[in-house]
Structures are given as structure tokens and as C-alpha cells.
mmCIF file of C-alpha atoms and ligand atoms in Angstrom:
data_model
loop_
_atom_site.group_PDB
_atom_site.id
_atom_site.type_symbol
_atom_site.label_atom_id
_atom_site.label_comp_id
_atom_site.label_asym_id
_atom_site.label_seq_id
_atom_site.Cartn_x
_atom_site.Cartn_y
_atom_site.Cartn_z
ATOM 1 C CA UNK T 1 0.000 0.000 0.000
ATOM 2 C CA UNK T 2 1.350 3.372 -1.046
ATOM 3 C CA UNK T 3 0.537 6.598 0.768
ATOM 4 C CA UNK T 4 -1.401 9.078 -1.416
ATOM 5 C CA UNK T 5 1.225 11.767 -1.049
ATOM 6 C CA UNK T 6 4.611 11.139 0.496
ATOM 7 C CA UNK T 7 5.070 14.894 0.652
ATOM 8 C CA UNK T 8 2.385 15.187 3.316
ATOM 9 C CA UNK T 9 4.107 12.545 5.406
ATOM 10 C CA UNK T 10 7.418 14.365 4.985
ATOM 11 C CA UNK T 11 5.919 17.740 5.849
ATOM 12 C CA UNK T 12 4.151 16.446 8.912
ATOM 13 C CA UNK T 13 7.338 14.746 10.077
ATOM 14 C CA UNK T 14 9.198 18.037 9.664
ATOM 15 C CA UNK T 15 6.456 19.718 11.653
ATOM 16 C CA UNK T 16 6.697 17.077 14.390
ATOM 17 C CA UNK T 17 10.479 17.535 14.558
ATOM 18 C CA UNK T 18 10.210 21.279 15.015
ATOM 19 C CA UNK T 19 7.169 21.164 17.249
ATOM 20 C CA UNK T 20 9.234 21.129 20.478
ATOM 21 C CA UNK T 21 10.923 24.388 19.508
ATOM 22 C CA UNK T 22 7.643 25.955 18.386
ATOM 23 C CA UNK T 23 5.990 25.361 21.737
ATOM 24 C CA UNK T 24 9.081 26.685 23.510
ATOM 25 C CA UNK T 25 8.424 27.556 27.116
ATOM 26 C CA UNK T 26 11.770 29.177 27.829
ATOM 27 C CA UNK T 27 11.239 31.319 30.925
ATOM 28 C CA UNK T 28 14.146 33.625 30.219
ATOM 29 C CA UNK T 29 13.654 35.564 27.009
ATOM 30 C CA UNK T 30 16.380 36.496 24.548
ATOM 31 C CA UNK T 31 14.940 39.908 23.728
ATOM 32 C CA UNK T 32 12.993 42.621 25.484
ATOM 33 C CA UNK T 33 11.153 44.661 22.891
ATOM 34 C CA UNK T 34 13.806 45.266 20.235
ATOM 35 C CA UNK T 35 16.752 44.961 22.608
ATOM 36 C CA UNK T 36 18.652 41.655 22.606
ATOM 37 C CA UNK T 37 19.129 40.349 26.130
ATOM 38 C CA UNK T 38 22.345 38.569 26.967
ATOM 39 C CA UNK T 39 24.313 37.849 30.123
ATOM 40 C CA UNK T 40 24.606 39.537 32.613
ATOM 41 C CA UNK T 41 21.099 40.888 31.980
ATOM 42 C CA UNK T 42 17.867 38.931 32.151
ATOM 43 C CA UNK T 43 14.200 39.426 31.462
ATOM 44 C CA UNK T 44 13.000 38.418 34.924
ATOM 45 C CA UNK T 45 13.864 36.838 38.271
ATOM 46 C CA UNK T 46 16.053 33.763 37.755
ATOM 47 C CA UNK T 47 17.434 35.151 34.492
ATOM 48 C CA UNK T 48 20.808 36.751 33.912
ATOM 49 C CA UNK T 49 23.131 37.514 36.808
ATOM 50 C CA UNK T 50 21.458 37.990 40.213
ATOM 51 C CA UNK T 51 23.595 41.088 40.875
ATOM 52 C CA UNK T 52 22.064 42.858 37.887
ATOM 53 C CA UNK T 53 18.521 41.544 38.179
ATOM 54 C CA UNK T 54 17.203 44.215 40.596
ATOM 55 C CA UNK T 55 18.435 47.056 38.386
ATOM 56 C CA UNK T 56 17.560 45.916 34.885
ATOM 57 C CA UNK T 57 14.088 44.508 34.315
ATOM 58 C CA UNK T 58 11.863 43.785 31.368
ATOM 59 C CA UNK T 59 8.204 44.553 31.715
ATOM 60 C CA UNK T 60 5.717 44.816 28.852
ATOM 61 C CA UNK T 61 8.593 44.520 26.384
ATOM 62 C CA UNK T 62 10.224 47.625 27.842
ATOM 63 C CA UNK T 63 13.696 47.355 29.346
ATOM 64 C CA UNK T 64 14.043 49.553 32.410
ATOM 65 C CA UNK T 65 16.940 50.629 34.600
ATOM 66 C CA UNK T 66 16.059 51.417 38.228
ATOM 67 C CA UNK T 67 17.976 53.405 40.779
ATOM 68 C CA UNK T 68 16.995 55.444 43.824
ATOM 69 C CA UNK T 69 16.331 58.520 41.680
ATOM 70 C CA UNK T 70 13.833 56.789 39.420
ATOM 71 C CA UNK T 71 13.198 54.390 36.554
ATOM 72 C CA UNK T 72 14.738 54.972 33.153
ATOM 73 C CA UNK T 73 14.194 53.451 29.742
ATOM 74 C CA UNK T 74 17.214 51.571 28.434
ATOM 75 C CA UNK T 75 17.611 52.718 24.841
ATOM 76 C CA UNK T 76 20.404 50.348 23.805
ATOM 77 C CA UNK T 77 23.060 48.003 25.126
ATOM 78 C CA UNK T 78 26.578 47.905 23.706
ATOM 79 C CA UNK T 79 27.598 44.357 24.627
ATOM 80 C CA UNK T 80 31.056 44.710 23.045
ATOM 81 C CA UNK T 81 32.019 47.730 25.107
ATOM 82 C CA UNK T 82 29.844 46.715 28.087
ATOM 83 C CA UNK T 83 27.805 49.904 28.275
ATOM 84 C CA UNK T 84 24.060 50.388 28.656
ATOM 85 C CA UNK T 85 22.509 53.637 27.450
ATOM 86 C CA UNK T 86 19.539 55.095 29.239
ATOM 87 C CA UNK T 87 17.401 58.166 28.768
ATOM 88 C CA UNK T 88 16.028 60.252 31.599
ATOM 89 C CA UNK T 89 12.622 61.820 30.891
ATOM 90 C CA UNK T 90 13.517 64.743 33.196
ATOM 91 C CA UNK T 91 16.705 65.528 31.306
ATOM 92 C CA UNK T 92 16.997 68.677 29.205
ATOM 93 C CA UNK T 93 18.098 68.623 25.590
ATOM 94 C CA UNK T 94 18.586 71.227 22.911
ATOM 95 C CA UNK T 95 14.884 71.092 22.074
ATOM 96 C CA UNK T 96 13.454 71.061 25.581
ATOM 97 C CA UNK T 97 14.502 72.306 28.990
ATOM 98 C CA UNK T 98 12.777 71.210 32.143
ATOM 99 C CA UNK T 99 13.494 71.125 35.858
ATOM 100 C CA UNK T 100 15.047 67.942 37.228
ATOM 101 C CA UNK T 101 16.057 66.556 40.588
ATOM 102 C CA UNK T 102 19.098 64.925 39.025
ATOM 103 C CA UNK T 103 20.311 61.406 38.592
ATOM 104 C CA UNK T 104 22.138 59.025 40.883
ATOM 105 C CA UNK T 105 23.458 55.499 40.937
ATOM 106 C CA UNK T 106 22.892 53.288 43.950
ATOM 107 C CA UNK T 107 26.148 52.912 45.859
ATOM 108 C CA UNK T 108 26.008 49.115 45.638
ATOM 109 C CA UNK T 109 24.854 48.888 42.022
ATOM 110 C CA UNK T 110 27.283 47.170 39.662
ATOM 111 C CA UNK T 111 27.430 50.197 37.353
ATOM 112 C CA UNK T 112 29.553 53.279 36.877
ATOM 113 C CA UNK T 113 29.341 56.121 34.391
ATOM 114 C CA UNK T 114 30.842 55.429 30.994
ATOM 115 C CA UNK T 115 33.862 57.429 29.880
ATOM 116 C CA UNK T 116 31.904 59.093 27.087
ATOM 117 C CA UNK T 117 29.152 60.505 29.324
ATOM 118 C CA UNK T 118 29.293 64.265 29.799
ATOM 119 C CA UNK T 119 27.022 66.063 32.235
ATOM 120 C CA UNK T 120 26.072 69.680 31.822
ATOM 121 C CA UNK T 121 24.459 71.175 34.896
ATOM 122 C CA UNK T 122 22.217 74.047 33.868
ATOM 123 C CA UNK T 123 21.049 77.153 35.645
ATOM 124 C CA UNK T 124 23.207 76.689 38.750
ATOM 125 C CA UNK T 125 23.483 79.287 41.458
ATOM 126 C CA UNK T 126 26.941 80.794 41.056
ATOM 127 C CA UNK T 127 26.809 82.165 44.596
ATOM 128 C CA UNK T 128 25.608 79.216 46.648
ATOM 129 C CA UNK T 129 26.226 76.102 44.542
ATOM 130 C CA UNK T 130 29.023 73.948 46.022
ATOM 131 C CA UNK T 131 30.380 73.237 42.537
ATOM 132 C CA UNK T 132 31.832 76.725 42.380
ATOM 133 C CA UNK T 133 33.562 76.313 45.700
ATOM 134 C CA UNK T 134 34.870 72.792 45.405
ATOM 135 C CA UNK T 135 38.172 71.693 43.979
ATOM 136 C CA UNK T 136 40.366 74.173 45.796
ATOM 137 C CA UNK T 137 39.918 72.972 49.367
ATOM 138 C CA UNK T 138 39.863 69.499 50.830
ATOM 139 C CA UNK T 139 36.305 68.762 49.911
ATOM 140 C CA UNK T 140 36.525 67.166 46.535
ATOM 141 C CA UNK T 141 32.953 65.850 46.650
ATOM 142 C CA UNK T 142 32.080 67.881 43.582
ATOM 143 C CA UNK T 143 34.508 68.663 40.828
ATOM 144 C CA UNK T 144 35.023 72.120 39.514
ATOM 145 C CA UNK T 145 33.535 72.776 36.145
ATOM 146 C CA UNK T 146 35.511 71.412 33.260
ATOM 147 C CA UNK T 147 37.205 74.249 31.383
ATOM 148 C CA UNK T 148 36.969 72.214 28.165
ATOM 149 C CA UNK T 149 33.230 72.079 28.699
ATOM 150 C CA UNK T 150 32.846 75.806 28.093
ATOM 151 C CA UNK T 151 32.123 75.238 24.408
ATOM 152 C CA UNK T 152 29.482 72.623 25.264
ATOM 153 C CA UNK T 153 27.889 75.158 27.595
ATOM 154 C CA UNK T 154 27.822 77.951 25.053
ATOM 155 C CA UNK T 155 26.451 75.644 22.351
ATOM 156 C CA UNK T 156 23.758 74.325 24.691
ATOM 157 C CA UNK T 157 22.839 77.825 25.800
ATOM 158 C CA UNK T 158 22.489 78.811 22.140
ATOM 159 C CA UNK T 159 19.652 76.282 21.753
ATOM 160 C CA UNK T 160 16.345 78.069 21.365
ATOM 161 C CA UNK T 161 14.730 76.355 24.348
ATOM 162 C CA UNK T 162 17.587 77.379 26.648
ATOM 163 C CA UNK T 163 18.398 80.792 25.151
ATOM 164 C CA UNK T 164 14.804 81.834 25.875
ATOM 165 C CA UNK T 165 15.671 81.669 29.587
ATOM 166 C CA UNK T 166 18.567 84.105 28.935
ATOM 167 C CA UNK T 167 20.844 82.636 31.579
ATOM 168 C CA UNK T 168 24.433 83.818 31.989
ATOM 169 C CA UNK T 169 26.874 81.230 30.646
ATOM 170 C CA UNK T 170 28.516 81.020 34.073
ATOM 171 C CA UNK T 171 25.467 79.141 35.373
ATOM 172 C CA UNK T 172 26.403 76.153 33.219
ATOM 173 C CA UNK T 173 28.868 73.611 34.542
ATOM 174 C CA UNK T 174 30.179 70.692 32.515
ATOM 175 C CA UNK T 175 32.127 67.740 33.779
ATOM 176 C CA UNK T 176 32.804 64.125 32.947
ATOM 177 C CA UNK T 177 32.099 61.956 35.966
ATOM 178 C CA UNK T 178 34.695 59.304 35.120
ATOM 179 C CA UNK T 179 36.750 59.654 38.277
ATOM 180 C CA UNK T 180 33.854 59.765 40.649
ATOM 181 C CA UNK T 181 33.282 56.028 40.891
ATOM 182 C CA UNK T 182 30.011 54.165 41.060
ATOM 183 C CA UNK T 183 28.669 55.899 44.142
ATOM 184 C CA UNK T 184 28.237 59.180 42.403
ATOM 185 C CA UNK T 185 24.989 60.921 42.962
ATOM 186 C CA UNK T 186 24.040 64.053 41.083
ATOM 187 C CA UNK T 187 21.602 65.712 43.418
ATOM 188 C CA UNK T 188 20.599 68.923 41.686
ATOM 189 C CA UNK T 189 18.888 70.326 44.762
ATOM 190 C CA UNK T 190 22.102 70.021 46.725
ATOM 191 C CA UNK T 191 24.086 71.405 43.802
ATOM 192 C CA UNK T 192 21.582 74.255 43.410
ATOM 193 C CA UNK T 193 21.056 73.770 39.718
ATOM 194 C CA UNK T 194 17.578 73.546 38.212
ATOM 195 C CA UNK T 195 18.204 71.142 35.372
ATOM 196 C CA UNK T 196 20.797 69.117 33.584
ATOM 197 C CA UNK T 197 21.629 67.654 30.256
ATOM 198 C CA UNK T 198 23.760 64.603 29.549
ATOM 199 C CA UNK T 199 25.405 63.537 26.332
ATOM 200 C CA UNK T 200 27.017 60.333 25.202
ATOM 201 C CA UNK T 201 28.346 61.618 21.910
ATOM 202 C CA UNK T 202 28.291 64.370 19.330
ATOM 203 C CA UNK T 203 27.199 62.226 16.371
ATOM 204 C CA UNK T 204 30.036 63.898 14.404
ATOM 205 C CA UNK T 205 28.186 67.205 14.742
ATOM 206 C CA UNK T 206 30.380 68.866 17.353
ATOM 207 C CA UNK T 207 29.008 72.337 16.724
ATOM 208 C CA UNK T 208 25.337 71.412 16.314
ATOM 209 C CA UNK T 209 23.727 70.674 19.701
ATOM 210 C CA UNK T 210 20.505 69.637 17.957
ATOM 211 C CA UNK T 211 22.297 66.643 16.529
ATOM 212 C CA UNK T 212 24.005 65.462 19.705
ATOM 213 C CA UNK T 213 23.224 62.118 21.260
ATOM 214 C CA UNK T 214 21.585 62.818 24.611
ATOM 215 C CA UNK T 215 21.498 60.182 27.327
ATOM 216 C CA UNK T 216 23.574 58.528 30.031
ATOM 217 C CA UNK T 217 25.999 55.659 29.476
ATOM 218 C CA UNK T 218 26.608 53.171 32.287
ATOM 219 C CA UNK T 219 29.487 50.714 32.283
ATOM 220 C CA UNK T 220 29.247 47.271 33.825
ATOM 221 C CA UNK T 221 31.629 44.434 34.550
ATOM 222 C CA UNK T 222 30.888 40.696 34.638
ATOM 223 C CA UNK T 223 32.884 40.286 37.843
ATOM 224 C CA UNK T 224 36.020 41.624 39.458
ATOM 225 C CA UNK T 225 38.285 40.399 36.661
ATOM 226 C CA UNK T 226 35.620 41.045 34.045
ATOM 227 C CA UNK T 227 35.788 37.474 32.674
ATOM 228 C CA UNK T 228 32.793 36.117 30.808
ATOM 229 C CA UNK T 229 31.807 33.038 32.863
ATOM 230 C CA UNK T 230 32.639 29.849 30.931
ATOM 231 C CA UNK T 231 29.496 28.068 32.108
ATOM 232 C CA UNK T 232 27.389 30.850 30.696
ATOM 233 C CA UNK T 233 29.284 30.896 27.393
ATOM 234 C CA UNK T 234 28.595 27.190 26.829
ATOM 235 C CA UNK T 235 24.971 27.594 27.949
ATOM 236 C CA UNK T 236 24.461 30.353 25.356
ATOM 237 C CA UNK T 237 26.222 28.257 22.696
ATOM 238 C CA UNK T 238 23.660 25.519 23.295
ATOM 239 C CA UNK T 239 20.810 27.993 22.731
ATOM 240 C CA UNK T 240 20.173 28.432 26.445
ATOM 241 C CA UNK T 241 19.832 31.601 28.487
ATOM 242 C CA UNK T 242 22.033 32.090 31.544
ATOM 243 C CA UNK T 243 20.216 32.394 34.825
ATOM 244 C CA UNK T 244 20.360 31.309 38.426
ATOM 245 C CA UNK T 245 18.443 29.205 40.893
ATOM 246 C CA UNK T 246 16.194 31.108 43.183
ATOM 247 C CA UNK T 247 17.736 29.258 46.123
ATOM 248 C CA UNK T 248 19.649 31.261 48.735
ATOM 249 C CA UNK T 249 22.876 30.314 46.920
ATOM 250 C CA UNK T 250 21.700 31.629 43.554
ATOM 251 C CA UNK T 251 23.779 29.008 41.808
ATOM 252 C CA UNK T 252 24.150 29.055 38.040
ATOM 253 C CA UNK T 253 21.304 27.660 35.954
ATOM 254 C CA UNK T 254 21.005 27.322 32.202
ATOM 255 C CA UNK T 255 17.456 27.960 31.048
ATOM 256 C CA UNK T 256 16.877 25.788 27.987
ATOM 257 C CA UNK T 257 14.500 26.313 25.039
ATOM 258 C CA UNK T 258 12.147 23.613 26.362
ATOM 259 C CA UNK T 259 11.802 25.430 29.685
ATOM 260 C CA UNK T 260 13.978 23.072 31.698
ATOM 261 C CA UNK T 261 16.930 24.321 33.724
ATOM 262 C CA UNK T 262 20.266 22.533 33.763
ATOM 263 C CA UNK T 263 23.408 23.089 35.771
ATOM 264 C CA UNK T 264 25.519 23.103 32.592
ATOM 265 C CA UNK T 265 24.036 23.604 29.111
ATOM 266 C CA UNK T 266 21.241 22.434 26.824
ATOM 267 C CA UNK T 267 23.272 19.884 24.828
ATOM 268 C CA UNK T 268 22.194 16.276 24.935
ATOM 269 C CA UNK T 269 23.557 14.080 27.704
ATOM 270 C CA UNK T 270 23.976 16.678 30.404
ATOM 271 C CA UNK T 271 22.620 16.462 33.888
ATOM 272 C CA UNK T 272 19.090 17.744 34.235
ATOM 273 C CA UNK T 273 18.099 19.605 37.306
ATOM 274 C CA UNK T 274 14.587 18.344 36.792
ATOM 275 C CA UNK T 275 15.407 14.671 37.342
ATOM 276 C CA UNK T 276 15.935 11.931 34.802
ATOM 277 C CA UNK T 277 12.317 11.057 34.132
ATOM 278 C CA UNK T 278 12.226 13.537 31.279
ATOM 279 C CA UNK T 279 13.918 12.667 28.029
ATOM 280 C CA UNK T 280 16.048 15.506 26.788
ATOM 281 C CA UNK T 281 14.170 16.868 23.798
ATOM 282 C CA UNK T 282 17.022 16.234 21.399
ATOM 283 C CA UNK T 283 16.737 12.497 22.125
ATOM 284 C CA UNK T 284 12.996 12.776 21.683
ATOM 285 C CA UNK T 285 13.455 14.498 18.347
ATOM 286 C CA UNK T 286 15.896 11.837 17.185
ATOM 287 C CA UNK T 287 13.397 9.100 18.073
ATOM 288 C CA UNK T 288 10.671 10.919 16.154
ATOM 289 C CA UNK T 289 12.971 11.256 13.127
ATOM 290 C CA UNK T 290 13.744 7.531 13.132
ATOM 291 C CA UNK T 291 10.121 6.648 13.671
ATOM 292 C CA UNK T 292 8.969 8.914 10.820
ATOM 293 C CA UNK T 293 11.509 7.516 8.400
ATOM 294 C CA UNK T 294 10.597 3.997 9.468
ATOM 295 C CA UNK T 295 6.927 4.661 8.643
ATOM 296 C CA UNK T 296 7.853 6.474 5.442
ATOM 297 C CA UNK T 297 9.908 3.535 4.146
ATOM 298 C CA UNK T 298 7.450 0.929 5.358
ATOM 299 C CA UNK T 299 4.723 2.502 3.212
ATOM 300 C CA UNK T 300 6.868 2.983 0.103
HETATM 301 C C1 NAG C 401 13.731 27.454 35.371
HETATM 302 O O1 NAG C 401 14.207 28.638 35.952
HETATM 303 C C2 NAG C 401 13.325 29.728 35.840
HETATM 304 C C3 NAG C 401 14.035 30.941 36.384
HETATM 305 O O2 NAG C 401 14.508 30.726 37.687
HETATM 306 C C4 NAG C 401 12.036 29.414 36.617
HETATM 307 O O3 NAG C 401 11.148 30.494 36.513
HETATM 308 C C5 NAG C 401 11.434 28.161 36.000
HETATM 309 O O4 NAG C 401 10.286 27.799 36.759
HETATM 310 C C6 NAG C 401 12.421 27.027 36.012
HETATM 311 N N1 NAG C 401 11.845 25.913 35.282
HETATM 312 C C7 NAG C 401 11.794 24.678 35.780
HETATM 313 C C8 NAG C 401 11.140 23.659 34.901
HETATM 314 O O5 NAG C 401 12.216 24.391 36.894
HETATM 315 C C1 NAG C 402 33.750 70.550 53.723
HETATM 316 O O1 NAG C 402 32.411 70.040 53.782
HETATM 317 C C2 NAG C 402 31.844 70.156 55.055
HETATM 318 C C3 NAG C 402 30.457 69.496 55.033
HETATM 319 O O2 NAG C 402 30.182 68.962 53.796
HETATM 320 C C4 NAG C 402 31.759 71.621 55.455
HETATM 321 O O3 NAG C 402 31.223 71.725 56.767
HETATM 322 C C5 NAG C 402 33.135 72.237 55.421
HETATM 323 O O4 NAG C 402 33.059 73.596 55.672
HETATM 324 C C6 NAG C 402 33.793 72.017 54.059
HETATM 325 N N1 NAG C 402 35.166 72.477 54.086
HETATM 326 C C7 NAG C 402 35.678 73.201 53.109
HETATM 327 C C8 NAG C 402 37.109 73.554 53.259
HETATM 328 O O5 NAG C 402 35.040 73.560 52.108
HETATM 329 C C1 NAG C 403 43.167 69.444 54.368
HETATM 330 O O1 NAG C 403 44.201 68.597 53.957
HETATM 331 C C2 NAG C 403 45.454 68.858 54.555
HETATM 332 C C3 NAG C 403 46.502 67.905 53.984
HETATM 333 O O2 NAG C 403 46.080 67.373 52.776
HETATM 334 C C4 NAG C 403 45.355 68.702 56.075
HETATM 335 O O3 NAG C 403 46.616 69.038 56.662
HETATM 336 C C5 NAG C 403 44.269 69.608 56.588
HETATM 337 O O4 NAG C 403 44.107 69.387 57.984
HETATM 338 C C6 NAG C 403 42.979 69.347 55.873
HETATM 339 N N1 NAG C 403 41.968 70.283 56.329
HETATM 340 C C7 NAG C 403 40.736 69.951 56.686
HETATM 341 C C8 NAG C 403 39.826 71.035 57.108
HETATM 342 O O5 NAG C 403 40.336 68.762 56.670
#
């Protein structure tokens, strides 16, 4: 007896083979909105590195960075240079100025400002702001304004939105927070400035503040030596997502496409944290392939 159409048998076998990946129940997602998510970040509890999980979260396909001063949209992640870029809705740009309370990183957060981030404090009190008194004495809490930032200040103050306020240029203070370490907190109330702007690049338009790239860049490290964990690398190679067990030890877990978690990776023959009663899906797929071909040849 011949099957009416071997093609149908072939197609359905292909469908059966790929079914396990179609009904994937991977808890940890590989993207959040349009942003690819890779170690050390994760889309939820149990995903990524537990040190980063409280600060970077994915909710309704929106990746958010949280700190004590607020929640900020993550606009992009540069995985090669290990920098995340965020935007602060209270930040001023060339097209819009607005009051802000500032921006701060939590002292224990595994982030520090990226080298390319430049802050411009706007409309500061030249008589009472500590930034105009610091630098000379022993209190180096706040740096003096960067003399190289003067051109950034004058360009920013030439923007229509800012020029309308007709502020003297001396009320603008630019500095790069590189040396301040991760505990830096830009409290504008304390600094007696009403708003701020931050840039992460000039977009090759050094003299055109409308074209600048506004935002804040935050550097991160994988660990003290900044080594990419080997376990995670092999987990990702096997199509898994790196995560951790929600036990007190937060030990490494590899979240596999079928939703199971392993202590190593998602390749066949590894130890399964879920017990051995489940067949790894690759074995299951192989069995289905053999079975399908067996049926196919038996009918032909
Ligand atoms: C795998 O780990 C994730 C994240 O911790 C968890 O939400 C999920 O329930 C785990 N899956 C299994 C099958 O244990
Ligand atoms: C240093 O800061 C402290 C408090 O922040 C202040 O009382 C003191 O006067 C400052 N000293 C100098 C030299 O500015
Ligand atoms: C400032 O620093 C100098 C030495 O660096 C020290 O002798 C002096 O006591 C310090 N002054 C204050 C007010 O801390």
C-alpha cells in the first residue's frame, strides 16, 4: 500500500520535529522589545546575573533601569564595550529644557558612568552652589567645572529652548564623571542647579547641539576580573539563556528552550536539574525522526 502523497508525510514529520521548539516555554527571554538580552542581563527573576537583576528589568517589552532617583528606559546596550545607554525623561536637551532633581546610581549597584558621558548642569546658582567652591579645598565631593566644557555650555545655551531663559553662561557647569566612581549621585537640589543635560556623543556634529546624542551611558563588569563566565558561554552556545536558581545560593542555571533548567548547558547528555524522568528533547526528536523515516519507508 502506497501513501497518497509522500510529501504530506514528509511535511508532517518536519512539523513534528520542530514542534518542540515551536511550543518553547523558555522562561528567560532572549529579547525585550527590540533589545537583545544577553548575560549579565535577564528578562525576569532567575534570568541573567542575580547582581544585575534588581536594576535591569523587562516589563511589557520595555527594558528599564532602576535606581533610587527613578526608573529609566534603556535605549540600547553595547555588549562589546559593556555599556548600557539610558534616557532620563527629566533631562533637558537642545529642544526642551525642564526642571530635574538629578540622577544618581545606587552605591552598591554594579554600574559606573561610561567614559563618554558628559554632564552639563544648567542654571546653577553661582553664589551658593558647592560646585563653584569645590576643587580648591579638601572637599573634593564635587569637581570644579571642566574648562573644556565651556564650548558645550555655550552651544547648549544657544539652543532656542535654553536661550529663551537668557541665563548667563557662568550658570552652566560641565564635567565628565569618570573619576567619581560608582557611588556618584548628582543631586541637583544640593548642587543648586535647576536642570541638567547629559550627552554620550556628538554624532560627528560637534558644533550642532541639535544633533548630539543625549542620554547617560553606564558601564558594567561581569565580575572583578571582568571574565565572561565559561558556564554561561557554553549555555548560550547551546541555545540556552544564563540564569540562576532562586535558592539562597543563587547558583548558576542554564534555562533551555524547552523550559527546563540545567546546571551546565542544553546539549544532549547533560545532567538535568529536573530529574531523569524527562527525556532531553534532542533524544525525543531523534526518536521521532527515526520513527517517521521507518513509517515512510514501510509505506513505500
Ligand atoms: C527554570 O528557571 C526559571 C528561572 O529561575 C524558573 O522560573 C522556572 O520555573 C524554572 N523551570 C523549571 C522547569 O524548573
Ligand atoms: C567641607 O564640607 C563640610 C560638610 O560637607 C563643610 O562643613 C566644610 O566647611 C567644608 N570644608 C571646606 C574647606 O570647604
Ligand atoms: C586638608 O588637607 C590637609 C593635607 O592634605 C590637612 O593638613 C588639613 O588638615 C585638611 N583640612 C581639613 C579642614 O580637613
